[in-house]
Amino acid sequence: MDKYKVTTPISLEDFDTKAVKEGAEKELKTVRKKLGKLQDTIYAHGKYAVLVCLQGMDTAGKDSLIREVFKDFNVRGVEVHSFKVPTELELKHDYIWRHYIALPARGKFGVFNRTHYENVLVTRVHPEYIMGENIPNINAVEDINDTFWDSRFEQINNFEKHIAQNGTIIFKFFLNLSKNEQKNRLLRRLEKQEKNWKFSPGDLKERKLWDTYQECYQDAINRTSKSHAPWYIIPADDKPTARYIVAKTMYDTLKMYSDIQEPELEDDIKENLETYKKELNNE
């Protein structure tokens, strides 16, 4: 799965948006069961947290990927956060605050459905949104210049470096969807009554800014894919294959942490296991 990992500067145009793996759904079932068992070990071990960041254009398949990939997890070991437009309270803090307080505790998985990267993606396409943050020295859209974005990328890199150094294993997945496939998925939302609720006229407005979003994603990926917090560019036109790649990437990476083991019982408890069993059997 290393071919999806960003280790050098990339151009999104060089990456396929569609990959089809035969038997992907069956393979996913196998991998997610292994992930579920590994999650139990990580929970018992209690020294690492795992943060899974999902980004992609509208209809890229983030929601269904979460449902299918984490289906075999113990619910106590995984938390999903979907970040929408910042609330009034969130806007009274710095932009990373709401993400920081949602980070998974050691032993748990946290899934961010849209992430702190919205603050260098949506806000970069729509810089007027920054004005709602009420930041010192930003009094007009004209004040939001290259220096501002350089600083924000530095802050994000520092945030990820900090949590990685303190035991959080970070995965960042960009679901790389083609414009034509997004069109097909939007049409399905309109044609199928049970999917109508997912459609918003705003989706069409954002679609017109497709090229701008692609440029911003590419820049964000190139600036922030680090060894401790790598980006993976996942072909997303075929959902079963995309889900399999994400699950397999996480499993293969986490298995490399040889120190993640279930804790051993204390010696005095191990020595008396037979005594405890005898006590219970004699009740």
PDB file of C-alpha atoms in Angstrom:
ATOM      1  CA  MET A   1       0.000   0.000   0.000  1.00  0.00           C
ATOM      2  CA  ASP A   2       3.052   2.258  -0.015  1.00  0.00           C
ATOM      3  CA  LYS A   3       2.230   3.447  -3.522  1.00  0.00           C
ATOM      4  CA  TYR A   4      -0.603   5.532  -2.062  1.00  0.00           C
ATOM      5  CA  LYS A   5       1.628   7.174   0.537  1.00  0.00           C
ATOM      6  CA  VAL A   6       2.941  10.667  -0.173  1.00  0.00           C
ATOM      7  CA  THR A   7       6.673  10.866   0.519  1.00  0.00           C
ATOM      8  CA  THR A   8       7.714  13.421  -2.124  1.00  0.00           C
ATOM      9  CA  PRO A   9       5.975  16.425  -3.731  1.00  0.00           C
ATOM     10  CA  ILE A  10       3.074  15.264  -5.883  1.00  0.00           C
ATOM     11  CA  SER A  11       0.661  16.425  -8.539  1.00  0.00           C
ATOM     12  CA  LEU A  12      -2.862  15.094  -8.097  1.00  0.00           C
ATOM     13  CA  GLU A  13      -3.151  14.779 -11.856  1.00  0.00           C
ATOM     14  CA  ASP A  14      -0.656  11.905 -11.675  1.00  0.00           C
ATOM     15  CA  PHE A  15      -2.904   9.823  -9.418  1.00  0.00           C
ATOM     16  CA  ASP A  16      -5.685   7.569 -10.637  1.00  0.00           C
ATOM     17  CA  THR A  17      -9.106   8.171  -9.154  1.00  0.00           C
ATOM     18  CA  LYS A  18     -10.244   4.618  -9.848  1.00  0.00           C
ATOM     19  CA  ALA A  19      -8.784   1.284  -8.846  1.00  0.00           C
ATOM     20  CA  VAL A  20     -10.832  -1.911  -8.859  1.00  0.00           C
ATOM     21  CA  LYS A  21      -9.707  -4.846  -6.772  1.00  0.00           C
ATOM     22  CA  GLU A  22     -11.491  -8.111  -7.470  1.00  0.00           C
ATOM     23  CA  GLY A  23     -13.072  -9.437  -4.302  1.00  0.00           C
ATOM     24  CA  ALA A  24     -12.535  -6.153  -2.443  1.00  0.00           C
ATOM     25  CA  GLU A  25     -15.632  -6.581  -0.257  1.00  0.00           C
ATOM     26  CA  LYS A  26     -14.573 -10.056   0.857  1.00  0.00           C
ATOM     27  CA  GLU A  27     -11.010  -8.896   1.482  1.00  0.00           C
ATOM     28  CA  LEU A  28     -12.304  -5.966   3.507  1.00  0.00           C
ATOM     29  CA  LYS A  29     -14.255  -8.289   5.799  1.00  0.00           C
ATOM     30  CA  THR A  30     -11.061 -10.199   6.527  1.00  0.00           C
ATOM     31  CA  VAL A  31      -8.948  -7.113   7.168  1.00  0.00           C
ATOM     32  CA  ARG A  32     -11.500  -5.316   9.319  1.00  0.00           C
ATOM     33  CA  LYS A  33     -11.817  -8.357  11.593  1.00  0.00           C
ATOM     34  CA  LYS A  34      -8.044  -8.278  12.050  1.00  0.00           C
ATOM     35  CA  LEU A  35      -8.255  -4.544  12.708  1.00  0.00           C
ATOM     36  CA  GLY A  36     -10.974  -5.141  15.278  1.00  0.00           C
ATOM     37  CA  LYS A  37      -8.795  -7.627  17.163  1.00  0.00           C
ATOM     38  CA  LEU A  38      -5.822  -5.283  16.931  1.00  0.00           C
ATOM     39  CA  GLN A  39      -7.968  -2.474  18.299  1.00  0.00           C
ATOM     40  CA  ASP A  40      -8.696  -4.615  21.381  1.00  0.00           C
ATOM     41  CA  THR A  41      -4.946  -5.011  21.899  1.00  0.00           C
ATOM     42  CA  ILE A  42      -4.323  -1.279  21.454  1.00  0.00           C
ATOM     43  CA  TYR A  43      -7.095  -0.589  23.989  1.00  0.00           C
ATOM     44  CA  ALA A  44      -5.574  -2.977  26.533  1.00  0.00           C
ATOM     45  CA  HIS A  45      -2.047  -1.704  25.853  1.00  0.00           C
ATOM     46  CA  GLY A  46      -3.194   1.857  26.448  1.00  0.00           C
ATOM     47  CA  LYS A  47      -0.100   3.710  25.263  1.00  0.00           C
ATOM     48  CA  TYR A  48      -1.068   4.758  21.744  1.00  0.00           C
ATOM     49  CA  ALA A  49      -4.036   6.589  20.300  1.00  0.00           C
ATOM     50  CA  VAL A  50      -4.896   6.325  16.597  1.00  0.00           C
ATOM     51  CA  LEU A  51      -6.220   9.328  14.671  1.00  0.00           C
ATOM     52  CA  VAL A  52      -7.782   8.669  11.259  1.00  0.00           C
ATOM     53  CA  CYS A  53      -8.362  11.807   9.166  1.00  0.00           C
ATOM     54  CA  LEU A  54     -10.666  11.625   6.151  1.00  0.00           C
ATOM     55  CA  GLN A  55     -10.790  14.371   3.556  1.00  0.00           C
ATOM     56  CA  GLY A  56     -12.327  14.523   0.114  1.00  0.00           C
ATOM     57  CA  MET A  57     -14.724  16.386  -2.107  1.00  0.00           C
ATOM     58  CA  ASP A  58     -18.470  16.063  -1.506  1.00  0.00           C
ATOM     59  CA  THR A  59     -19.733  12.515  -2.277  1.00  0.00           C
ATOM     60  CA  ALA A  60     -16.208  11.039  -1.950  1.00  0.00           C
ATOM     61  CA  GLY A  61     -17.639   8.312   0.295  1.00  0.00           C
ATOM     62  CA  LYS A  62     -16.381   9.286   3.753  1.00  0.00           C
ATOM     63  CA  ASP A  63     -19.532   8.290   5.663  1.00  0.00           C
ATOM     64  CA  SER A  64     -19.931   4.867   4.073  1.00  0.00           C
ATOM     65  CA  LEU A  65     -16.210   4.186   4.430  1.00  0.00           C
ATOM     66  CA  ILE A  66     -16.431   4.798   8.178  1.00  0.00           C
ATOM     67  CA  ARG A  67     -19.449   2.502   8.431  1.00  0.00           C
ATOM     68  CA  GLU A  68     -17.805  -0.358   6.554  1.00  0.00           C
ATOM     69  CA  VAL A  69     -14.188  -0.154   7.722  1.00  0.00           C
ATOM     70  CA  PHE A  70     -14.940   0.123  11.448  1.00  0.00           C
ATOM     71  CA  LYS A  71     -17.865  -2.309  11.528  1.00  0.00           C
ATOM     72  CA  ASP A  72     -15.993  -4.932  13.592  1.00  0.00           C
ATOM     73  CA  PHE A  73     -14.637  -2.508  16.181  1.00  0.00           C
ATOM     74  CA  ASN A  74     -15.706  -2.578  19.792  1.00  0.00           C
ATOM     75  CA  VAL A  75     -17.752   0.615  20.106  1.00  0.00           C
ATOM     76  CA  ARG A  76     -15.941   1.591  23.295  1.00  0.00           C
ATOM     77  CA  GLY A  77     -12.677   1.823  21.360  1.00  0.00           C
ATOM     78  CA  VAL A  78     -13.596   4.155  18.491  1.00  0.00           C
ATOM     79  CA  GLU A  79     -15.107   7.639  18.357  1.00  0.00           C
ATOM     80  CA  VAL A  80     -16.222   9.432  15.183  1.00  0.00           C
ATOM     81  CA  HIS A  81     -16.389  13.216  14.908  1.00  0.00           C
ATOM     82  CA  SER A  82     -17.958  14.980  11.954  1.00  0.00           C
ATOM     83  CA  PHE A  83     -16.900  18.611  11.762  1.00  0.00           C
ATOM     84  CA  LYS A  84     -19.415  21.018  10.266  1.00  0.00           C
ATOM     85  CA  VAL A  85     -19.504  24.828  10.187  1.00  0.00           C
ATOM     86  CA  PRO A  86     -17.908  26.083  13.438  1.00  0.00           C
ATOM     87  CA  THR A  87     -20.351  26.937  16.213  1.00  0.00           C
ATOM     88  CA  GLU A  88     -20.409  30.266  18.044  1.00  0.00           C
ATOM     89  CA  LEU A  89     -18.419  28.715  20.907  1.00  0.00           C
ATOM     90  CA  GLU A  90     -15.862  27.168  18.553  1.00  0.00           C
ATOM     91  CA  LEU A  91     -15.317  30.507  16.843  1.00  0.00           C
ATOM     92  CA  LYS A  92     -14.377  32.011  20.205  1.00  0.00           C
ATOM     93  CA  HIS A  93     -11.342  29.703  20.257  1.00  0.00           C
ATOM     94  CA  ASP A  94      -8.507  29.162  17.795  1.00  0.00           C
ATOM     95  CA  TYR A  95      -9.432  27.008  14.818  1.00  0.00           C
ATOM     96  CA  ILE A  96      -7.614  23.881  16.072  1.00  0.00           C
ATOM     97  CA  TRP A  97      -9.310  23.924  19.506  1.00  0.00           C
ATOM     98  CA  ARG A  98     -12.393  21.935  18.514  1.00  0.00           C
ATOM     99  CA  HIS A  99     -10.200  19.290  16.921  1.00  0.00           C
ATOM    100  CA  TYR A 100      -7.809  19.113  19.858  1.00  0.00           C
ATOM    101  CA  ILE A 101     -10.582  18.439  22.379  1.00  0.00           C
ATOM    102  CA  ALA A 102     -11.930  15.682  20.113  1.00  0.00           C
ATOM    103  CA  LEU A 103      -8.631  13.787  19.918  1.00  0.00           C
ATOM    104  CA  PRO A 104      -8.791  10.113  20.923  1.00  0.00           C
ATOM    105  CA  ALA A 105      -7.468   9.069  24.314  1.00  0.00           C
ATOM    106  CA  ARG A 106      -4.637   6.554  24.495  1.00  0.00           C
ATOM    107  CA  GLY A 107      -6.002   3.132  23.651  1.00  0.00           C
ATOM    108  CA  LYS A 108      -8.716   4.483  21.353  1.00  0.00           C
ATOM    109  CA  PHE A 109      -9.261   5.233  17.685  1.00  0.00           C
ATOM    110  CA  GLY A 110     -10.589   8.636  16.690  1.00  0.00           C
ATOM    111  CA  VAL A 111     -12.039   9.240  13.227  1.00  0.00           C
ATOM    112  CA  PHE A 112     -12.308  12.792  11.925  1.00  0.00           C
ATOM    113  CA  ASN A 113     -14.880  13.037   9.122  1.00  0.00           C
ATOM    114  CA  ARG A 114     -13.517  16.242   7.674  1.00  0.00           C
ATOM    115  CA  THR A 115     -10.698  17.587   9.757  1.00  0.00           C
ATOM    116  CA  HIS A 116      -8.556  20.523  10.801  1.00  0.00           C
ATOM    117  CA  TYR A 117      -7.599  20.713   7.117  1.00  0.00           C
ATOM    118  CA  GLU A 118     -10.917  22.372   6.342  1.00  0.00           C
ATOM    119  CA  ASN A 119      -9.162  25.455   7.734  1.00  0.00           C
ATOM    120  CA  VAL A 120      -6.735  25.506   4.812  1.00  0.00           C
ATOM    121  CA  LEU A 121      -9.152  24.177   2.204  1.00  0.00           C
ATOM    122  CA  VAL A 122     -12.669  25.605   2.463  1.00  0.00           C
ATOM    123  CA  THR A 123     -11.383  28.795   4.048  1.00  0.00           C
ATOM    124  CA  ARG A 124      -8.749  29.149   1.358  1.00  0.00           C
ATOM    125  CA  VAL A 125     -11.344  28.822  -1.372  1.00  0.00           C
ATOM    126  CA  HIS A 126     -13.640  31.143   0.601  1.00  0.00           C
ATOM    127  CA  PRO A 127     -11.278  33.435   2.559  1.00  0.00           C
ATOM    128  CA  GLU A 128     -14.241  35.523   3.698  1.00  0.00           C
ATOM    129  CA  TYR A 129     -15.035  32.721   6.151  1.00  0.00           C
ATOM    130  CA  ILE A 130     -11.862  33.631   8.055  1.00  0.00           C
ATOM    131  CA  MET A 131     -13.472  36.885   9.110  1.00  0.00           C
ATOM    132  CA  GLY A 132     -15.816  34.931  11.375  1.00  0.00           C
ATOM    133  CA  GLU A 133     -12.810  33.824  13.452  1.00  0.00           C
ATOM    134  CA  ASN A 134     -12.228  37.406  14.639  1.00  0.00           C
ATOM    135  CA  ILE A 135      -8.435  37.079  14.533  1.00  0.00           C
ATOM    136  CA  PRO A 136      -6.219  39.999  15.642  1.00  0.00           C
ATOM    137  CA  ASN A 137      -4.741  41.970  12.729  1.00  0.00           C
ATOM    138  CA  ILE A 138      -7.127  40.380  10.218  1.00  0.00           C
ATOM    139  CA  ASN A 139      -9.531  43.220   9.551  1.00  0.00           C
ATOM    140  CA  ALA A 140     -10.397  42.530   5.919  1.00  0.00           C
ATOM    141  CA  VAL A 141     -10.117  39.715   3.393  1.00  0.00           C
ATOM    142  CA  GLU A 142      -7.176  41.579   1.877  1.00  0.00           C
ATOM    143  CA  ASP A 143      -5.211  40.888   5.072  1.00  0.00           C
ATOM    144  CA  ILE A 144      -5.358  37.140   4.384  1.00  0.00           C
ATOM    145  CA  ASN A 145      -2.194  36.785   2.338  1.00  0.00           C
ATOM    146  CA  ASP A 146       0.425  34.112   1.615  1.00  0.00           C
ATOM    147  CA  THR A 147       2.103  34.801   4.946  1.00  0.00           C
ATOM    148  CA  PHE A 148      -1.167  34.016   6.712  1.00  0.00           C
ATOM    149  CA  TRP A 149      -1.463  30.627   4.994  1.00  0.00           C
ATOM    150  CA  ASP A 150       2.225  29.840   5.559  1.00  0.00           C
ATOM    151  CA  SER A 151       1.658  30.425   9.261  1.00  0.00           C
ATOM    152  CA  ARG A 152      -1.470  28.290   9.341  1.00  0.00           C
ATOM    153  CA  PHE A 153       0.291  25.351   7.666  1.00  0.00           C
ATOM    154  CA  GLU A 154       3.128  25.681  10.175  1.00  0.00           C
ATOM    155  CA  GLN A 155       0.585  25.576  13.022  1.00  0.00           C
ATOM    156  CA  ILE A 156      -1.020  22.420  11.622  1.00  0.00           C
ATOM    157  CA  ASN A 157       2.361  20.730  11.219  1.00  0.00           C
ATOM    158  CA  ASN A 158       3.281  21.663  14.787  1.00  0.00           C
ATOM    159  CA  PHE A 159      -0.060  20.362  16.077  1.00  0.00           C
ATOM    160  CA  GLU A 160       0.420  17.000  14.386  1.00  0.00           C
ATOM    161  CA  LYS A 161       4.057  16.743  15.448  1.00  0.00           C
ATOM    162  CA  HIS A 162       3.075  17.431  19.048  1.00  0.00           C
ATOM    163  CA  ILE A 163       0.373  14.764  19.236  1.00  0.00           C
ATOM    164  CA  ALA A 164       2.543  12.240  17.361  1.00  0.00           C
ATOM    165  CA  GLN A 165       5.383  12.731  19.831  1.00  0.00           C
ATOM    166  CA  ASN A 166       2.902  12.094  22.648  1.00  0.00           C
ATOM    167  CA  GLY A 167       1.626   8.759  21.377  1.00  0.00           C
ATOM    168  CA  THR A 168      -0.918   9.425  18.623  1.00  0.00           C
ATOM    169  CA  ILE A 169      -0.498   7.423  15.415  1.00  0.00           C
ATOM    170  CA  ILE A 170      -1.816   9.563  12.561  1.00  0.00           C
ATOM    171  CA  PHE A 171      -3.361   8.456   9.266  1.00  0.00           C
ATOM    172  CA  LYS A 172      -4.511  11.065   6.737  1.00  0.00           C
ATOM    173  CA  PHE A 173      -6.527   9.796   3.788  1.00  0.00           C
ATOM    174  CA  PHE A 174      -7.490  11.945   0.806  1.00  0.00           C
ATOM    175  CA  LEU A 175     -10.307  10.217  -1.061  1.00  0.00           C
ATOM    176  CA  ASN A 176      -9.377  11.108  -4.619  1.00  0.00           C
ATOM    177  CA  LEU A 177     -12.658  11.341  -6.534  1.00  0.00           C
ATOM    178  CA  SER A 178     -13.060  12.211 -10.210  1.00  0.00           C
ATOM    179  CA  LYS A 179     -15.307  15.092 -11.215  1.00  0.00           C
ATOM    180  CA  ASN A 180     -17.354  12.787 -13.431  1.00  0.00           C
ATOM    181  CA  GLU A 181     -17.965  10.296 -10.621  1.00  0.00           C
ATOM    182  CA  GLN A 182     -19.049  13.120  -8.322  1.00  0.00           C
ATOM    183  CA  LYS A 183     -21.574  14.126 -10.993  1.00  0.00           C
ATOM    184  CA  ASN A 184     -22.947  10.569 -11.063  1.00  0.00           C
ATOM    185  CA  ARG A 185     -23.233  10.435  -7.276  1.00  0.00           C
ATOM    186  CA  LEU A 186     -24.970  13.800  -7.086  1.00  0.00           C
ATOM    187  CA  LEU A 187     -27.441  12.635  -9.722  1.00  0.00           C
ATOM    188  CA  ARG A 188     -28.156   9.496  -7.667  1.00  0.00           C
ATOM    189  CA  ARG A 189     -28.932  11.704  -4.685  1.00  0.00           C
ATOM    190  CA  LEU A 190     -31.475  13.527  -6.792  1.00  0.00           C
ATOM    191  CA  GLU A 191     -32.955  10.448  -8.445  1.00  0.00           C
ATOM    192  CA  LYS A 192     -33.311   8.212  -5.365  1.00  0.00           C
ATOM    193  CA  GLN A 193     -35.844   9.497  -2.871  1.00  0.00           C
ATOM    194  CA  GLU A 194     -34.106   7.856   0.078  1.00  0.00           C
ATOM    195  CA  LYS A 195     -30.947   9.818  -0.798  1.00  0.00           C
ATOM    196  CA  ASN A 196     -32.594  13.200  -1.434  1.00  0.00           C
ATOM    197  CA  TRP A 197     -31.809  14.372   2.092  1.00  0.00           C
ATOM    198  CA  LYS A 198     -28.086  14.241   1.319  1.00  0.00           C
ATOM    199  CA  PHE A 199     -28.382  16.790  -1.500  1.00  0.00           C
ATOM    200  CA  SER A 200     -27.862  20.509  -1.056  1.00  0.00           C
ATOM    201  CA  PRO A 201     -27.904  23.169  -3.792  1.00  0.00           C
ATOM    202  CA  GLY A 202     -24.642  24.313  -2.246  1.00  0.00           C
ATOM    203  CA  ASP A 203     -23.053  21.112  -3.585  1.00  0.00           C
ATOM    204  CA  LEU A 204     -23.463  22.467  -7.121  1.00  0.00           C
ATOM    205  CA  LYS A 205     -21.965  25.835  -6.199  1.00  0.00           C
ATOM    206  CA  GLU A 206     -18.905  24.138  -4.693  1.00  0.00           C
ATOM    207  CA  ARG A 207     -18.628  21.828  -7.705  1.00  0.00           C
ATOM    208  CA  LYS A 208     -18.033  24.879  -9.916  1.00  0.00           C
ATOM    209  CA  LEU A 209     -14.919  25.523  -7.830  1.00  0.00           C
ATOM    210  CA  TRP A 210     -13.557  22.011  -8.443  1.00  0.00           C
ATOM    211  CA  ASP A 211     -10.214  23.089  -9.935  1.00  0.00           C
ATOM    212  CA  THR A 212      -9.577  25.559  -7.123  1.00  0.00           C
ATOM    213  CA  TYR A 213     -10.254  22.886  -4.518  1.00  0.00           C
ATOM    214  CA  GLN A 214      -7.912  20.469  -6.277  1.00  0.00           C
ATOM    215  CA  GLU A 215      -5.137  23.057  -6.221  1.00  0.00           C
ATOM    216  CA  CYS A 216      -5.703  23.685  -2.510  1.00  0.00           C
ATOM    217  CA  TYR A 217      -5.747  19.959  -1.697  1.00  0.00           C
ATOM    218  CA  GLN A 218      -2.542  19.411  -3.631  1.00  0.00           C
ATOM    219  CA  ASP A 219      -0.801  22.269  -1.845  1.00  0.00           C
ATOM    220  CA  ALA A 220      -2.023  21.123   1.572  1.00  0.00           C
ATOM    221  CA  ILE A 221      -0.879  17.545   0.957  1.00  0.00           C
ATOM    222  CA  ASN A 222       2.540  18.649  -0.237  1.00  0.00           C
ATOM    223  CA  ARG A 223       3.064  20.955   2.726  1.00  0.00           C
ATOM    224  CA  THR A 224       1.913  18.577   5.444  1.00  0.00           C
ATOM    225  CA  SER A 225       2.730  14.987   4.491  1.00  0.00           C
ATOM    226  CA  LYS A 226       5.368  14.089   7.076  1.00  0.00           C
ATOM    227  CA  SER A 227       6.851  10.791   8.229  1.00  0.00           C
ATOM    228  CA  HIS A 228       4.919  11.063  11.512  1.00  0.00           C
ATOM    229  CA  ALA A 229       1.707  12.190   9.802  1.00  0.00           C
ATOM    230  CA  PRO A 230       1.664  10.961   6.192  1.00  0.00           C
ATOM    231  CA  TRP A 231      -1.018  11.543   3.600  1.00  0.00           C
ATOM    232  CA  TYR A 232      -2.365   8.653   1.530  1.00  0.00           C
ATOM    233  CA  ILE A 233      -4.072   9.420  -1.782  1.00  0.00           C
ATOM    234  CA  ILE A 234      -6.818   6.838  -2.161  1.00  0.00           C
ATOM    235  CA  PRO A 235      -8.570   6.249  -5.513  1.00  0.00           C
ATOM    236  CA  ALA A 236     -12.204   6.781  -4.523  1.00  0.00           C
ATOM    237  CA  ASP A 237     -14.313   6.185  -7.653  1.00  0.00           C
ATOM    238  CA  ASP A 238     -14.805   2.530  -6.661  1.00  0.00           C
ATOM    239  CA  LYS A 239     -16.016   2.520  -3.055  1.00  0.00           C
ATOM    240  CA  PRO A 240     -15.321  -1.141  -2.136  1.00  0.00           C
ATOM    241  CA  THR A 241     -11.721  -0.853  -3.307  1.00  0.00           C
ATOM    242  CA  ALA A 242     -11.196   2.480  -1.527  1.00  0.00           C
ATOM    243  CA  ARG A 243     -12.471   1.002   1.744  1.00  0.00           C
ATOM    244  CA  TYR A 244     -10.209  -2.009   1.409  1.00  0.00           C
ATOM    245  CA  ILE A 245      -7.128   0.131   0.720  1.00  0.00           C
ATOM    246  CA  VAL A 246      -7.790   2.309   3.765  1.00  0.00           C
ATOM    247  CA  ALA A 247      -8.333  -0.689   6.061  1.00  0.00           C
ATOM    248  CA  LYS A 248      -5.296  -2.570   4.733  1.00  0.00           C
ATOM    249  CA  THR A 249      -3.091   0.527   5.047  1.00  0.00           C
ATOM    250  CA  MET A 250      -4.047   0.974   8.690  1.00  0.00           C
ATOM    251  CA  TYR A 251      -3.620  -2.693   9.552  1.00  0.00           C
ATOM    252  CA  ASP A 252      -0.243  -3.082   7.825  1.00  0.00           C
ATOM    253  CA  THR A 253       1.084   0.064   9.488  1.00  0.00           C
ATOM    254  CA  LEU A 254      -0.162  -0.719  12.986  1.00  0.00           C
ATOM    255  CA  LYS A 255       1.207  -4.263  12.841  1.00  0.00           C
ATOM    256  CA  MET A 256       4.666  -2.742  12.480  1.00  0.00           C
ATOM    257  CA  TYR A 257       4.453  -1.425  16.057  1.00  0.00           C
ATOM    258  CA  SER A 258       6.053  -4.415  17.750  1.00  0.00           C
ATOM    259  CA  ASP A 259       5.658  -2.854  21.193  1.00  0.00           C
ATOM    260  CA  ILE A 260       1.853  -2.941  20.996  1.00  0.00           C
ATOM    261  CA  GLN A 261       1.101  -6.016  23.070  1.00  0.00           C
ATOM    262  CA  GLU A 262      -1.562  -7.004  25.555  1.00  0.00           C
ATOM    263  CA  PRO A 263      -0.232  -6.286  29.059  1.00  0.00           C
ATOM    264  CA  GLU A 264       0.933  -9.261  31.067  1.00  0.00           C
ATOM    265  CA  LEU A 265      -0.536 -10.064  34.442  1.00  0.00           C
ATOM    266  CA  GLU A 266       1.505  -9.201  37.498  1.00  0.00           C
ATOM    267  CA  ASP A 267       3.630 -12.085  38.742  1.00  0.00           C
ATOM    268  CA  ASP A 268       1.700 -12.574  41.993  1.00  0.00           C
ATOM    269  CA  ILE A 269      -1.577 -12.848  40.062  1.00  0.00           C
ATOM    270  CA  LYS A 270      -0.122 -15.276  37.514  1.00  0.00           C
ATOM    271  CA  GLU A 271       1.198 -17.472  40.289  1.00  0.00           C
ATOM    272  CA  ASN A 272      -2.256 -17.745  41.859  1.00  0.00           C
ATOM    273  CA  LEU A 273      -4.426 -18.299  38.763  1.00  0.00           C
ATOM    274  CA  GLU A 274      -5.197 -21.878  39.783  1.00  0.00           C
ATOM    275  CA  THR A 275      -6.167 -20.695  43.245  1.00  0.00           C
ATOM    276  CA  TYR A 276      -8.596 -18.148  41.825  1.00  0.00           C
ATOM    277  CA  LYS A 277     -10.144 -20.755  39.494  1.00  0.00           C
ATOM    278  CA  LYS A 278     -10.500 -23.195  42.377  1.00  0.00           C
ATOM    279  CA  GLU A 279     -12.184 -20.523  44.496  1.00  0.00           C
ATOM    280  CA  LEU A 280     -14.739 -19.790  41.768  1.00  0.00           C
ATOM    281  CA  ASN A 281     -15.410 -23.475  41.014  1.00  0.00           C
ATOM    282  CA  ASN A 282     -16.006 -24.181  44.711  1.00  0.00           C
ATOM    283  CA  GLU A 283     -18.674 -21.493  45.158  1.00  0.00           C
TER     284      GLU A 283
END
